[in-house]
PDB file of C-alpha atoms in Angstrom:
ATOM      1  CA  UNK N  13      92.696  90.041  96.111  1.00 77.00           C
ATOM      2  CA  UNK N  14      95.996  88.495  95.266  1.00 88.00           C
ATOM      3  CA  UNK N  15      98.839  89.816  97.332  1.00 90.00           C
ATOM      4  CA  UNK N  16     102.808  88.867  96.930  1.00 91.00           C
ATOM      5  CA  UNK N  17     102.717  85.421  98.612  1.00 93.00           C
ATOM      6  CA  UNK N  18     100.104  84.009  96.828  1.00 93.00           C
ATOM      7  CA  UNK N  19     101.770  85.460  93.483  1.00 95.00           C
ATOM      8  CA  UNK N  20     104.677  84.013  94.066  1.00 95.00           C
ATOM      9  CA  UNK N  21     103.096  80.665  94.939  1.00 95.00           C
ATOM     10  CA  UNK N  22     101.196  80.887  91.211  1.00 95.00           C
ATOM     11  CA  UNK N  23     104.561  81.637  89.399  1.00 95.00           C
ATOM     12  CA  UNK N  24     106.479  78.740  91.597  1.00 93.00           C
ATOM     13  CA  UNK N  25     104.071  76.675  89.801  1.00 91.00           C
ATOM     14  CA  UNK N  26     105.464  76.892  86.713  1.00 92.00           C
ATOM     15  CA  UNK N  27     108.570  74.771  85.104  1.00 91.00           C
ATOM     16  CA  UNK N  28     112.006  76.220  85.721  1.00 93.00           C
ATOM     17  CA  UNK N  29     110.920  80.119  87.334  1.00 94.00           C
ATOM     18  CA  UNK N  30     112.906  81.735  89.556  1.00 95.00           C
ATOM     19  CA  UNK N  31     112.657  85.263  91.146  1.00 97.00           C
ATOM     20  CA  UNK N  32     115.068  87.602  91.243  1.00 97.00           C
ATOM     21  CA  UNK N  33     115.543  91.495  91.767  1.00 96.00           C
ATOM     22  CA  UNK N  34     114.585  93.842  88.580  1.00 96.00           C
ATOM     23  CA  UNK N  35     114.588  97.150  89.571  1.00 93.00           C
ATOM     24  CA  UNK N  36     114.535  96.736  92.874  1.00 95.00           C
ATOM     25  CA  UNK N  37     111.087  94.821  92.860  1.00 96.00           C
ATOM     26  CA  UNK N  38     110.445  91.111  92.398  1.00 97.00           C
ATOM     27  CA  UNK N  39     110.656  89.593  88.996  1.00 98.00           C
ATOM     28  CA  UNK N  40     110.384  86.609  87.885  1.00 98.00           C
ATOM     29  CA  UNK N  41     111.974  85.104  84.964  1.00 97.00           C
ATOM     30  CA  UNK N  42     111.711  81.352  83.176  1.00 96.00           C
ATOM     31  CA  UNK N  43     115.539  80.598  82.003  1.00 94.00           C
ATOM     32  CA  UNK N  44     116.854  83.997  82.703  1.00 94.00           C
ATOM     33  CA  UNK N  45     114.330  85.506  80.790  1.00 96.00           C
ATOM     34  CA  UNK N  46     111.842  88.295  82.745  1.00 97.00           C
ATOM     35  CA  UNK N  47     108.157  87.555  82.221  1.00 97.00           C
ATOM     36  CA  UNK N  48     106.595  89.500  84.960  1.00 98.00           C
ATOM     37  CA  UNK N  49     107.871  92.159  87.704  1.00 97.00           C
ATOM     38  CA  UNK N  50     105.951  93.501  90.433  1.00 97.00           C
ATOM     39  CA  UNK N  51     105.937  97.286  90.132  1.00 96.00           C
ATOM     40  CA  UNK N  52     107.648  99.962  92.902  1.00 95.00           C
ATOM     41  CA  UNK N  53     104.540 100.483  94.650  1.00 94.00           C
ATOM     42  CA  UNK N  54     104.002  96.907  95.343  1.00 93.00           C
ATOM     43  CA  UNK N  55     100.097  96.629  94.150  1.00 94.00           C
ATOM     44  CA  UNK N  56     100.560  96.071  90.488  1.00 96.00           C
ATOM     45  CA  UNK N  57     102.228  93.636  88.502  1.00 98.00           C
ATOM     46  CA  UNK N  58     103.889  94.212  85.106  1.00 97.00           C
ATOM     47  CA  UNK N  59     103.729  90.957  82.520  1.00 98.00           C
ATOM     48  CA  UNK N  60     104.383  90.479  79.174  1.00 97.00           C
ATOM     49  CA  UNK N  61     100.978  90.247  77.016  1.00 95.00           C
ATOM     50  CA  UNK N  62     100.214  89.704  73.126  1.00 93.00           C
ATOM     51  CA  UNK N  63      99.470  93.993  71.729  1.00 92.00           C
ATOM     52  CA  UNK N  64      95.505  92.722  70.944  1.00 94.00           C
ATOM     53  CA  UNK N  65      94.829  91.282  74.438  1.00 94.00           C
ATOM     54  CA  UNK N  66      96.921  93.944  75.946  1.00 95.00           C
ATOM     55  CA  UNK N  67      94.420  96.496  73.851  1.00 95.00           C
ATOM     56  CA  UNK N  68      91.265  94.298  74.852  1.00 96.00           C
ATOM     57  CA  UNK N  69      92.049  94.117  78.299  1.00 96.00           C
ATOM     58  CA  UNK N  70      93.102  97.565  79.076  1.00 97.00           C
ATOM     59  CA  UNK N  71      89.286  98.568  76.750  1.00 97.00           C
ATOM     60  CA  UNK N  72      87.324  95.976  78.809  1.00 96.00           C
ATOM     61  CA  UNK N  73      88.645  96.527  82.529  1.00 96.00           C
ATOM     62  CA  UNK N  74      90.562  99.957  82.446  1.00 97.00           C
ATOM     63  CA  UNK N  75      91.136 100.231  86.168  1.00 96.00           C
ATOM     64  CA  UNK N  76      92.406  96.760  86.356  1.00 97.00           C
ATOM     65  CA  UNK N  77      94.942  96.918  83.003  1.00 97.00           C
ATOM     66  CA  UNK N  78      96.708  99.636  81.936  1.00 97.00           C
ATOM     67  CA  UNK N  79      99.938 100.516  80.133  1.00 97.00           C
ATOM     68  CA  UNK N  80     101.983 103.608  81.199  1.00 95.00           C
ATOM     69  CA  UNK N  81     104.229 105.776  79.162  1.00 94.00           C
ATOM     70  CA  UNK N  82     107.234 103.478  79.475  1.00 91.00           C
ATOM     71  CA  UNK N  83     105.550 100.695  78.678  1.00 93.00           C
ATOM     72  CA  UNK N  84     104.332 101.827  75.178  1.00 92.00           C
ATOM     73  CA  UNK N  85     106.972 100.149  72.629  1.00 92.00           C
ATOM     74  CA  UNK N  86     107.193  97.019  74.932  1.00 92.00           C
ATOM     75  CA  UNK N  87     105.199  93.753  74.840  1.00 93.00           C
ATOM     76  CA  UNK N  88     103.754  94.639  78.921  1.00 96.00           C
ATOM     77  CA  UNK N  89     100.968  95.343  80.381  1.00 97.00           C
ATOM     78  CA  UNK N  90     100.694  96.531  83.855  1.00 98.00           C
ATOM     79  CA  UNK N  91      97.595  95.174  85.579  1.00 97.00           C
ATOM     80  CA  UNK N  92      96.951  96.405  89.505  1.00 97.00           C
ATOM     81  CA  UNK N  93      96.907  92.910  91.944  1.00 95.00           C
ATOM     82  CA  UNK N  94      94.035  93.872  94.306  1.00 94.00           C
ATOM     83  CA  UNK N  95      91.870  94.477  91.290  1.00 94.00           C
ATOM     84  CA  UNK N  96      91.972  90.927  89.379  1.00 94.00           C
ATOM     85  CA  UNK N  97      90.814  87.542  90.456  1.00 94.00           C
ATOM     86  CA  UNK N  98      93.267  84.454  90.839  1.00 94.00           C
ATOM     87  CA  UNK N  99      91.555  82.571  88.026  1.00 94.00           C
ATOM     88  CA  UNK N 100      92.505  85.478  85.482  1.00 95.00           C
ATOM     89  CA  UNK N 101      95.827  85.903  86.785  1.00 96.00           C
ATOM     90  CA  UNK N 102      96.729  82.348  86.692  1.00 94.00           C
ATOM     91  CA  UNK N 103      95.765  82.399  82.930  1.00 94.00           C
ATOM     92  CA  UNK N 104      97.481  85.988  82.305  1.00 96.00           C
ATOM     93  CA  UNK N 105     100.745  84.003  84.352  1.00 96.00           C
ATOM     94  CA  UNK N 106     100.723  80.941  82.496  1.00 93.00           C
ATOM     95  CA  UNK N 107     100.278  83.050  78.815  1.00 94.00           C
ATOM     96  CA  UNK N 108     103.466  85.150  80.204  1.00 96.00           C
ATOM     97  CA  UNK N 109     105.628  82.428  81.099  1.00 94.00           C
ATOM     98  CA  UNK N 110     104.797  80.958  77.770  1.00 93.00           C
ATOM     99  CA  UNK N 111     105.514  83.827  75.441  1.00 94.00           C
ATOM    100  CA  UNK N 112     108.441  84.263  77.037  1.00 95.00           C
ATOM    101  CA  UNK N 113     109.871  80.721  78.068  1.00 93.00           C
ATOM    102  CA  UNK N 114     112.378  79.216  75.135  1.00 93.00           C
ATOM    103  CA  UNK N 115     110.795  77.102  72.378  1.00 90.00           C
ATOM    104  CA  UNK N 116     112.992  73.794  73.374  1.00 88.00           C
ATOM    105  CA  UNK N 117     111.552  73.956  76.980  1.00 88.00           C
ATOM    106  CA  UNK N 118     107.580  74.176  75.687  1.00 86.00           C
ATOM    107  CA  UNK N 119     108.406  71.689  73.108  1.00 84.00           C
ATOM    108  CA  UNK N 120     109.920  69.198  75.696  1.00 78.00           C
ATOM    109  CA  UNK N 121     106.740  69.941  78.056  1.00 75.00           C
ATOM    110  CA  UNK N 122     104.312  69.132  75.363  1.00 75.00           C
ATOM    111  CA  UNK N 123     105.564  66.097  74.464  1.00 71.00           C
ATOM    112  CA  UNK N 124     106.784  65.058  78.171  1.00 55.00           C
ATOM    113  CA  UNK N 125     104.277  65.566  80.118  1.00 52.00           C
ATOM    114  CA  UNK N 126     101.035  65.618  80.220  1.00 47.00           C
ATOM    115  CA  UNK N 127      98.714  68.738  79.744  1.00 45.00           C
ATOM    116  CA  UNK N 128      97.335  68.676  83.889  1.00 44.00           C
ATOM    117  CA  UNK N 129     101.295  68.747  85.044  1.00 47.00           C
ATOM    118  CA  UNK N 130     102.126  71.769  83.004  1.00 48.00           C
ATOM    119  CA  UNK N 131     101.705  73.098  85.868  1.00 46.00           C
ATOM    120  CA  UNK N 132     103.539  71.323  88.455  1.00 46.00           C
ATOM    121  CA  UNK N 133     100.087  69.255  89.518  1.00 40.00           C
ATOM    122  CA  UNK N 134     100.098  65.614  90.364  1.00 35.00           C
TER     123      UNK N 134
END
């Protein structure tokens, strides 16, 4: 089970996040821009997702993915914390932050640093 700590320890991983308040919930933004929020009731996490692996995954693991009313003309996906393993979140994270994160900071990562400190490892 992931719980908020060790989210936020996965998303401080990543170049230039920060956290802030979005609707009076964590969310958590690379250069101002909102890639994931945790949701009111504190158990599921809302993140921005491609529309055909948003369809797979809510198909494949229903009561781990899901995407409410609200959520329907967006690019999110709403996927409930206690449900998902770390591995798959860290992947689901890192595809978030890089949909999302402007095309001048993933160009200067890719040709800055190498692939293994994408991620802030050593």
């Amino acid at each position: 089970m992931v719980d908020l700590e060790h989210l936020r320890q996965m998303i401080q991983k990543l170049p230039e996040t920060g956290e802030k308040p979005c609707y009076g919930t964590p969310g958590f933004y690379v250069r101002g821009k909102l890639f994931a929020r945790v949701r009111e009731n504190g158990t599921s996490l809302a993140i921005k997702c491609a529309e055909l692996e948003r369809e797979a995954l809510c198909q494949a693991e229903p009561e781990t993915f899901s995407v409410p009313a609200h959520y329907q003309n967006s690019s999110m996906v709403v996927l409930e914390l206690p449900q998902i393993e770390a591995g798959e979140l860290d992947r689901l994270l890192t595809t978030s932050w890089s949909r999302t994160a402007p095309k001048k900071l993933l160009a200067m990562l890719k040709t800055h640093t190498p692939s293994n400190q994408l991620r802030g490892n050593p």
